[in-house]
Coordinates of C-alpha atoms and ligand atoms in Angstrom, one line a residue:
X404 CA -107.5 61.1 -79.1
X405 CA -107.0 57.7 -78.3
X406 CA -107.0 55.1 -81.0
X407 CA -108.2 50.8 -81.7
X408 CA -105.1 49.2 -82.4
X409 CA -104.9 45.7 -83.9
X410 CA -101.1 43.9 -83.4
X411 CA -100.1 41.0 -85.1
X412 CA -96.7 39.6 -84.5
X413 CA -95.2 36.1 -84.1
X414 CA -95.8 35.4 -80.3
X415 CA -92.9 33.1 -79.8
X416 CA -90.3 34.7 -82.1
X417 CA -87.6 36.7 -80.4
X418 CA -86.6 40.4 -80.7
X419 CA -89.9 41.0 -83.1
X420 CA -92.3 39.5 -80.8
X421 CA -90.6 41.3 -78.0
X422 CA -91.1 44.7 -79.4
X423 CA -94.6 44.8 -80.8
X424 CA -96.0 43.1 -77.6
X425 CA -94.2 45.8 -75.6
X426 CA -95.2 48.5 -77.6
X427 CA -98.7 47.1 -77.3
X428 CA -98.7 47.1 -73.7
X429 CA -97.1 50.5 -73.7
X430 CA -100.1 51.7 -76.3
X431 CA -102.5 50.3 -73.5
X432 CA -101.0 52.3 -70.9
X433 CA -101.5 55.6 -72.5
X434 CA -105.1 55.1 -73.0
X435 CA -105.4 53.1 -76.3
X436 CA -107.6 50.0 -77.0
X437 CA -104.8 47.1 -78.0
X438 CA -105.9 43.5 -79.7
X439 CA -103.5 41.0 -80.1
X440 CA -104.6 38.9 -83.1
X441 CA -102.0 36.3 -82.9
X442 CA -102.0 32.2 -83.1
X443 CA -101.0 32.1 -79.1
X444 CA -100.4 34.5 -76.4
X445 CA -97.1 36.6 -76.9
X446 CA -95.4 35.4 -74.7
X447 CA -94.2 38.5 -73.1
X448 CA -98.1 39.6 -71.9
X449 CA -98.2 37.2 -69.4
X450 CA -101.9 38.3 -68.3
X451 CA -104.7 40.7 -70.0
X452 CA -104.5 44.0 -68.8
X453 CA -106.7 46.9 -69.2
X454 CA -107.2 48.0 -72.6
X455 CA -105.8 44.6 -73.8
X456 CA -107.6 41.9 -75.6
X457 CA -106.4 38.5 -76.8
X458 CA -107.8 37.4 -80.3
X459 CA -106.5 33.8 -80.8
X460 CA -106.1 32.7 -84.8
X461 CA -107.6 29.5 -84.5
X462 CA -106.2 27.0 -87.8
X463 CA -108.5 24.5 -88.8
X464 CA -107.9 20.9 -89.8
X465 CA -110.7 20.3 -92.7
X466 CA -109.5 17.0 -94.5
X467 CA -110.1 19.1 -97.7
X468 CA -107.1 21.1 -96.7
X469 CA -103.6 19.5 -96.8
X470 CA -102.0 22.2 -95.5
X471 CA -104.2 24.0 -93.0
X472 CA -103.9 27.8 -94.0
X473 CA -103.1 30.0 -91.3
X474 CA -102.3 33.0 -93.4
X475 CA -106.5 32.8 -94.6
X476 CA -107.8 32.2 -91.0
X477 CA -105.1 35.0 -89.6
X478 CA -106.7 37.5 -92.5
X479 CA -110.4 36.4 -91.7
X480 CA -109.6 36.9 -88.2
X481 CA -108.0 40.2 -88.7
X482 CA -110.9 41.4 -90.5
X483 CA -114.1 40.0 -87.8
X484 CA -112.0 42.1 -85.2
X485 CA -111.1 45.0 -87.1
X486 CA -115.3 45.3 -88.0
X487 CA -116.3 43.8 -84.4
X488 CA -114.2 46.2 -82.4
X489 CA -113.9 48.7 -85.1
X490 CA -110.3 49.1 -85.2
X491 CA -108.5 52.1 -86.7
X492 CA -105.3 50.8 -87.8
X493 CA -103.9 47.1 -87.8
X494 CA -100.1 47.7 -87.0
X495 CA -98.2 44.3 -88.4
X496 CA -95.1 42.8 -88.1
X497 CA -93.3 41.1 -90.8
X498 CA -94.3 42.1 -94.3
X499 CA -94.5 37.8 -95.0
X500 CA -97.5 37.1 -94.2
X501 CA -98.5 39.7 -92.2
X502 CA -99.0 42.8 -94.0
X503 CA -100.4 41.0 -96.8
X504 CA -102.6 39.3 -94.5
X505 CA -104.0 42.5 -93.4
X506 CA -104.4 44.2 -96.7
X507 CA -107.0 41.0 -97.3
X508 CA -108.9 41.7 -94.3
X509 CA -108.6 45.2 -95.0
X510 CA -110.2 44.3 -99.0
X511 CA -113.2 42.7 -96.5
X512 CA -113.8 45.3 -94.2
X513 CA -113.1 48.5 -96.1
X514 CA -110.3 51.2 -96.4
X515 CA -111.5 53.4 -93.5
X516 CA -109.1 50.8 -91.7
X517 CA -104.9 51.7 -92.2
X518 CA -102.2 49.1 -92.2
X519 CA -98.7 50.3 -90.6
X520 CA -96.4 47.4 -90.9
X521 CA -92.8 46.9 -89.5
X522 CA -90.1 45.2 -90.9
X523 CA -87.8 43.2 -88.8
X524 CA -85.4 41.9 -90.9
X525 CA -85.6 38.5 -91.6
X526 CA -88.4 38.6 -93.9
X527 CA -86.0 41.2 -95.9
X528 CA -82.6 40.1 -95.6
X529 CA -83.3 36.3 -95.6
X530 CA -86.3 35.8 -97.7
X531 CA -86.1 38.9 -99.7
X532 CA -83.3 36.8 -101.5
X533 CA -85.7 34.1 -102.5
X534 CA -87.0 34.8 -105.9
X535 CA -90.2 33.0 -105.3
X536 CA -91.0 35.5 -102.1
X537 CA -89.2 38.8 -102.9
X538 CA -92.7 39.9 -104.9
X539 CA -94.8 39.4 -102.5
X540 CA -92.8 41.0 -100.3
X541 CA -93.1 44.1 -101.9
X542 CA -96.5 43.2 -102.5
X543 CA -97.2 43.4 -98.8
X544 CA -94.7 46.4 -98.3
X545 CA -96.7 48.5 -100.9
X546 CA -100.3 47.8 -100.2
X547 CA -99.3 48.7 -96.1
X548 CA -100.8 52.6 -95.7
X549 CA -97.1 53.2 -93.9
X550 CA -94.1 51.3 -93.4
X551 CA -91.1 51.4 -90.5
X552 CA -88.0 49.4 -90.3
X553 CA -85.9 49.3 -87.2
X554 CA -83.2 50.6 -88.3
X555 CA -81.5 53.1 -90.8
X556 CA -80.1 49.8 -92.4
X557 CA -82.6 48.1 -92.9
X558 CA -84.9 51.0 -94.7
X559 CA -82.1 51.4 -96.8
X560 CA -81.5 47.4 -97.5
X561 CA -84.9 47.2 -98.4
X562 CA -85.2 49.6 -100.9
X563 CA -82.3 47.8 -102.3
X564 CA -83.4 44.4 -102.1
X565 CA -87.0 44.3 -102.7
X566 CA -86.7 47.1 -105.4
X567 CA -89.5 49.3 -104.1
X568 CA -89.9 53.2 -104.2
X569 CA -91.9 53.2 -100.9
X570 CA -91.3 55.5 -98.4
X571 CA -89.9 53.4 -95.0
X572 CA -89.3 55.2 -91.8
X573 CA -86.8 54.2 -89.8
X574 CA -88.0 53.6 -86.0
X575 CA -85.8 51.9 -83.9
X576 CA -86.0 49.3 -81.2
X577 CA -86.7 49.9 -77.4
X578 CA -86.3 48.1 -74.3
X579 CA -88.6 48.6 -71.0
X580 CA -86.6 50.5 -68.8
X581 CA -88.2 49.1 -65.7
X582 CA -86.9 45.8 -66.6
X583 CA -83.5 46.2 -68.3
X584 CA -81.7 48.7 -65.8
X585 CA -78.4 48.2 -63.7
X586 CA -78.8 45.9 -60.7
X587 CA -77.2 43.7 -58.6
X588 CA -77.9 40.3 -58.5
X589 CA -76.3 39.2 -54.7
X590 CA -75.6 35.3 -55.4
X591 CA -76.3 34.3 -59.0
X592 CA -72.9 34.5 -60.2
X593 CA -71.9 32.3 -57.2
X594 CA -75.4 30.1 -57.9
X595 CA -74.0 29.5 -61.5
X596 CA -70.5 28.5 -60.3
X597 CA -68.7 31.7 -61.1
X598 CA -65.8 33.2 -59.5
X599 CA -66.0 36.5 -57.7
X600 CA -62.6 37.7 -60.0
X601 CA -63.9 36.0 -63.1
X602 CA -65.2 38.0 -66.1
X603 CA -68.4 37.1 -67.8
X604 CA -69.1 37.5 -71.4
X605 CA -72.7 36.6 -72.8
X606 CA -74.1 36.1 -75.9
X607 CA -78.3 35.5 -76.5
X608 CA -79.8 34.2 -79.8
X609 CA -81.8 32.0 -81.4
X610 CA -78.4 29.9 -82.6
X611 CA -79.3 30.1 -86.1
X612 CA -77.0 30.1 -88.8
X613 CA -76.3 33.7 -89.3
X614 CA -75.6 34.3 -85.5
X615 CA -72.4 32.8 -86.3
X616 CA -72.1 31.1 -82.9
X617 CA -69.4 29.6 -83.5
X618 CA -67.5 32.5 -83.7
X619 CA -68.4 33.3 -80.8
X620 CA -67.1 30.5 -78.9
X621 CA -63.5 31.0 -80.6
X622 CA -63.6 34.1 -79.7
X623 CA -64.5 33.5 -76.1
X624 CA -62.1 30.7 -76.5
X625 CA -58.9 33.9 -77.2
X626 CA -60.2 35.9 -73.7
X627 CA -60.4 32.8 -71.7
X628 CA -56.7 32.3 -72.3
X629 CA -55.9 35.7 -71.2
X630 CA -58.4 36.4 -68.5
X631 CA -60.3 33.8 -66.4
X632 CA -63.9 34.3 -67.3
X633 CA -66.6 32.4 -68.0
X634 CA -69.1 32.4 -71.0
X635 CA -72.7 32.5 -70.8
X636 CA -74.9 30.8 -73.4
X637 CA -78.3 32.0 -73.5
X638 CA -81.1 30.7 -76.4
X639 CA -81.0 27.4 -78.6
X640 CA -81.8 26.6 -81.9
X641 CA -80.4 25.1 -84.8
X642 CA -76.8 25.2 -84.4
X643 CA -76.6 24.0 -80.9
X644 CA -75.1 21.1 -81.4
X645 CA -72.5 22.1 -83.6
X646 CA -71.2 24.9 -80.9
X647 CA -71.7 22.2 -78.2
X648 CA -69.4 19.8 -80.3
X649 CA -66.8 23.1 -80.8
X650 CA -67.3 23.8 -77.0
X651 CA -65.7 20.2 -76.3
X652 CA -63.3 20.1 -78.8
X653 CA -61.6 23.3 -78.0
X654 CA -61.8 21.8 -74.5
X655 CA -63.4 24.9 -73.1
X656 CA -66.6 23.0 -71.6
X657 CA -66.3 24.3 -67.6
X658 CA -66.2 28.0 -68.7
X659 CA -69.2 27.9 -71.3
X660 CA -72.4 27.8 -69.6
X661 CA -75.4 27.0 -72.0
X662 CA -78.1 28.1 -70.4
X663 CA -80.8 27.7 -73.1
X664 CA -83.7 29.5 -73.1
X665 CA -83.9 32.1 -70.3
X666 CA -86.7 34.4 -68.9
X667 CA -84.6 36.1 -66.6
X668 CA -82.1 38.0 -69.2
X669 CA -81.6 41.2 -67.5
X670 CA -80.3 39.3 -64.7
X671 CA -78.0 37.8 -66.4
X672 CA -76.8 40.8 -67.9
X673 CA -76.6 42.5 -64.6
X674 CA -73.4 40.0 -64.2
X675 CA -72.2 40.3 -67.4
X676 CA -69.0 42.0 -68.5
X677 CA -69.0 42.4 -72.3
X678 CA -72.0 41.2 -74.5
X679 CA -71.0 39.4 -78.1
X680 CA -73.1 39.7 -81.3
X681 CA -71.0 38.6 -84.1
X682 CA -73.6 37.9 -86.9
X683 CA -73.6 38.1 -90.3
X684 CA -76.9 39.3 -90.8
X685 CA -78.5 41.7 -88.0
X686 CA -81.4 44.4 -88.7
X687 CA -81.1 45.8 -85.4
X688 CA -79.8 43.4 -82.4
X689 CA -82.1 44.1 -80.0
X690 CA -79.7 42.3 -77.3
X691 CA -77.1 45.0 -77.8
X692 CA -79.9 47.2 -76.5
X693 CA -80.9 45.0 -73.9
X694 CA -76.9 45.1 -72.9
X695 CA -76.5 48.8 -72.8
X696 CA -79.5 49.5 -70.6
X697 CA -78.2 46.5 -68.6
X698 CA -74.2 49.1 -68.5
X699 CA -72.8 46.2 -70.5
X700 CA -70.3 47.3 -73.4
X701 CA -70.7 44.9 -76.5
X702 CA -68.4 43.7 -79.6
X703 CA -70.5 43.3 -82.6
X704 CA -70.1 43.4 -86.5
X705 CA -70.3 45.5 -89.0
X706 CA -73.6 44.4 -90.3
X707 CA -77.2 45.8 -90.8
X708 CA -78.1 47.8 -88.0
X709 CA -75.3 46.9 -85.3
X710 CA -73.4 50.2 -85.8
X711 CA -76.6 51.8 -85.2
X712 CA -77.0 50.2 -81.7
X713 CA -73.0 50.1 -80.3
X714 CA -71.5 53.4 -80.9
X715 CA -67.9 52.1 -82.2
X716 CA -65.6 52.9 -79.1
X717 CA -67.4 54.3 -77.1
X718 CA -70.1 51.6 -76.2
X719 CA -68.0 49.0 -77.4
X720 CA -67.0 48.1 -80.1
X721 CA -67.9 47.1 -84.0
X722 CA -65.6 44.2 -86.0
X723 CA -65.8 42.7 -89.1
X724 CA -67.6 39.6 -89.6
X725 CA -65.6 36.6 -89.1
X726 CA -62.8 38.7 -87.8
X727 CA -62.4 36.8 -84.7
X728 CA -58.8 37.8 -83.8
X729 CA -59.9 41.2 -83.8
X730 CA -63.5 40.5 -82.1
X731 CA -61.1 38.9 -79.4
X732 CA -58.5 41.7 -78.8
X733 CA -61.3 44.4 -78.7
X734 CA -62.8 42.3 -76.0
X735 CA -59.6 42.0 -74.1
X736 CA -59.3 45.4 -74.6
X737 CA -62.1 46.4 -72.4
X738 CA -62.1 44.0 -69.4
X739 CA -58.4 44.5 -68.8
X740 CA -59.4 48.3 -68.6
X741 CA -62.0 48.9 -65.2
X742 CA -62.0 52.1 -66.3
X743 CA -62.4 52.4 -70.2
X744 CA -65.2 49.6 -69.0
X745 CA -67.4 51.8 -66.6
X746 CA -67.0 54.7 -69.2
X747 CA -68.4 52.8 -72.0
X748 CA -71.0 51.2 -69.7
X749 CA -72.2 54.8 -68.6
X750 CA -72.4 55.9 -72.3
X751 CA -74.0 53.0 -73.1
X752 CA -77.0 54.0 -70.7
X753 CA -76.3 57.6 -71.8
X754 CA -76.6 56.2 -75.3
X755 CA -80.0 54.0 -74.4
X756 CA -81.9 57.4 -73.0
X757 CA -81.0 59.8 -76.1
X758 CA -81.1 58.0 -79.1
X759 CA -83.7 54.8 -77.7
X760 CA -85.4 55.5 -75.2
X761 CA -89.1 53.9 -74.8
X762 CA -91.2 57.0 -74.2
X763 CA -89.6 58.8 -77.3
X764 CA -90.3 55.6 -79.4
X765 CA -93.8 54.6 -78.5
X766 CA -94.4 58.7 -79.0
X767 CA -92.6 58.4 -82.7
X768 CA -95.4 55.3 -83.3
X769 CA -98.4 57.5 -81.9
X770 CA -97.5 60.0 -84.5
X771 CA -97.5 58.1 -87.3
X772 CA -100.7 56.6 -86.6
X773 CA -102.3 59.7 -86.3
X774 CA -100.2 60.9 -89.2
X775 CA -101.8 57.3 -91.7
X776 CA -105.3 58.4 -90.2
X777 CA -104.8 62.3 -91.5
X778 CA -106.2 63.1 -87.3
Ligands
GMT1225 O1 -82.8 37.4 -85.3 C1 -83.7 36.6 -85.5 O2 -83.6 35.5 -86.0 C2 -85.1 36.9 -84.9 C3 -85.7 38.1 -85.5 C4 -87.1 38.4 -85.0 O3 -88.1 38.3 -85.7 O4 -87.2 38.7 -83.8 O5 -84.9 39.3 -85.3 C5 -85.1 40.4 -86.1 O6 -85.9 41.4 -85.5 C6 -85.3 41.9 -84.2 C7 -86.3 42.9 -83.6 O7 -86.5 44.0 -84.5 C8 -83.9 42.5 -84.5 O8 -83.4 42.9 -83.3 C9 -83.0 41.4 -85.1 O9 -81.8 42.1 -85.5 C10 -83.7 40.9 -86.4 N1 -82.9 39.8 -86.9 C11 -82.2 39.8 -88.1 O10 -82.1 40.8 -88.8 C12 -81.4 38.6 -88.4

C-alpha cells in the first residue's frame, strides 16, 4: 500500500537535510506520494520528480509582528497540505520546532494524521541543555505518534537528557549508493595541486565549535611531518577564521586546502586517504558514512554515535576527544600501512552494505509507518 508522506526538514542544514530529502526521494521511487513542506528547496532535490511535490513555507512580514513567526506559518502550512492532499503521516525532523509544529497542524486537521519525528542531534545534545528549551523538547518528542534517532547514542542520550519515558527507535543514517561508491577521479588531485605520492586526509563540516577543527589541523599538522600529504578542507562556518589563523601560524598553509563548501564530496573522497572527525559532540557523523562507502578509513572520537559508524580498527579508528597525539599516530598508522589501508577500506564498504545500507533503511522507515498507521 503506498502511503502520503509530508517531510519537513531544514533545507540548507547538512547531514539532517541530507537524509530526510534522500529518504524522500527514495519514498518517491517506491511508489509513495512525498511533500516537502519546507521554507526553500532542499537543496539536495535539485528538480521535482514524480511523486514529489514542493510546498514552500512562505513567512510573512505584517508590521504587527516583530518577529515574523515561521514556526505558526510552517504549522498552518503543514496542516492545509496534510487536509489538501490528505496526507497519512507528516515524518519531521528536529523535535525544535518541527515536531511540535506538526502536532499543531495535526490539533487543526484531526488525529487520523501520525507524526513520526527524527532526532538528529543538535536539537538534543545542544539545546536539550538549555533550561528554557529542554520542555518543549520533550514536549514535541512526546506528542510525535513515534520517534527514531540516528543512532543507539543518541536514543539513549535522550532519554537521559530530556528525561522522557518515550519509546525512541534507533534508525541509522544512509548514503545513496549511486553516488558515494569507489571511483577514480583521473586529474583532480593534479587539478588541486597534489602530488601523485602525497597522501590526502579530509575533513567536512559545518566548522562549528564542537567540530573541534582545530584539532584537526594539529593533528594534520603531526602526519604532515611524517608523511607528505596534503589536507583537504571542506565546509565553513563559524570557526573558520580561527583554523585559518592556526593554519598560518603553524605555517602549514600550502598543504591545507580550504575548499569551502563543496557539491562534489564523493569526489573528493575518491582521492582521499583517511577521513578526520574529531568532535566533541556527534549523533551520528554522517561523513564517516559518506567516507566508508567512498573505501576511506576514518579517525574519529569517542562521542555519540561515532563508534557506531567506524568500527574501532577495523574501519579506522576511534580516539578520545582532544587526544590529538593519539588521533595523529592512529593516522600515521594507517597510511604508512598500503595494506592494513585497503583492508580497512574494503570492511568499510563491507561495513556500509550490512549494518547501513539504503535499501534496508528506507525498508526499516516503511515499516514503521505502517506500524504508527496500525496497516
Ligand atoms: O552537525 C551539525 O551541526 C549538523 C547536524 C544536522 O542537522 O545535519 O548534524 C546532526 O545530524 C546529522 C544527520 O543525522 C548527524 O550525522 C550529525 O552527527 C548530527 N550532528 C551532531 O550531533 C552535532
Amino acid at each position: 500500500m503506498t502511503l502520503k508522506i509530508g517531510i519537513t526538514c531544514y533545507p540548507t542544514v547538512g547531514g539532517s537535510g541530507v537524509i530526510a530529502t534522500e529518504l524522500g526521494k527514495m519514498l518517491a521511487k517506491k511508489g509513495h506520494e512525498v511533500h516537502f513542506i519546507t521554507s526553500s528547496l532542499p537543496f539536495r532535490l535539485e528538480k521535482t520528480s514524480r511523486n514529489i511535490f514542493f510546498h514552500e513555507v512562505e513567512v510573512n512580514q505584517y508590521a504587527v509582528f516583530r518577529y515574523p513567526p515561521y514556526d505558526l506559518s510552517l504549522a498552518s502550512k503543514m496542516a492545509d497540505v496534510a487536509r489538501r492532499e490528505n496526507l497519512d503521516i507528516l515524518h519531521v525532523h528536529y523535535a525544535v520546532p518541527h515536531a511540535v509544529c506538526a502536532y499543531l497542524a495535526k490539533q487543526m486537521v484531526g488525529d487520523q494524521i501520525k507524526i513520526v519525528t527524527t532526532l538528529h542531534g543538535t536539537d538534543i545534545t545542544v539545546l536539550g541543555y538549555d533550561p528554557s528549551l529542554s520542555d518543549m523538547i520533550r514536549f514535541g518528542i512526546e506528542r510525535s505518534d513515534l520517534v527514531t534517532a540516528v543512532s543507539k547514542s543518541l536514543a539513549q542520550q535522550t532519554h537521559e537528557l530530556i528525561q522522557t519515558d518515550k519509546e525512541i527507535i534507533p534508525v541509522y543514517n544512509f548514503v545513496d549508493e549511486e553516488t558515494y561508491k569507489i571511483q577514480e577521479v583521473p586529474g583532480l588531485k593534479e587539478e588541486l595541486g597534489i602530488g601523485e605520492n602525497e597522501k590526502v586526509i579530509i575533513h567536512i563540516s559545518n566548522f562549528r565549535n564542537v567540530k573541534r577543527v582545530p584539532d584537526v589541523v594539529k593533528t594534520f599538522a603531526q602526519v604532515r611531518e611524517k608523511i607528505p600529504s596534503k589536507l583537504l578542507l571542506i565546509g565553513e562556518g563559524p570557526e573558520f577564521p580561527v583554523v585559518m589563523e592556526q593554519v598560518n601560524a603553524l605555517g602549514i598553509k600550502k598543504d591545507v586546502l580550504f575548499l569551502g563548501k563543496q557539491e562534489n564530496v564523493a569526489d573528493l573522497l575518491s582521492i582521499s586517504d583517511l577521513a578526520l572527525l574529531l568532535s566533541s559532540k556527534e549523533s551520528f557523523g554522517l561523513i564517516l558514512l559518506e567516507a566508508a562507502a567512498c573505501g576511506v578509513p576514518a579517525v574519529g572520537t569517542k562521542v555519540g554515535g561515532i563508534p557506531e559508524v567506524i568500527c574501532d580498527g577495523e574501519t579506522g579508528y576511534i580516539t578520545e576527544v582532544g587526544d590529538t597525539n593519539d588521533a595523529a599516530a592512529k593516522a600515521i598508522g594507517i597510511l604508512t600501512n598500503p595494506e592494513l589501508q585497503q583492508q580497512m577500506a574494503t570492511s568499510a564498504l563491507n561495513l556500509v552494505n550490512a549494518k547501513f545500507h539504503s535499501k534496508h533503511i528506507l525498508e526499516q522507515y516503511e515499516s514503521l509507518y505502517y506500524r504508527v498507521l496500525d496497516k
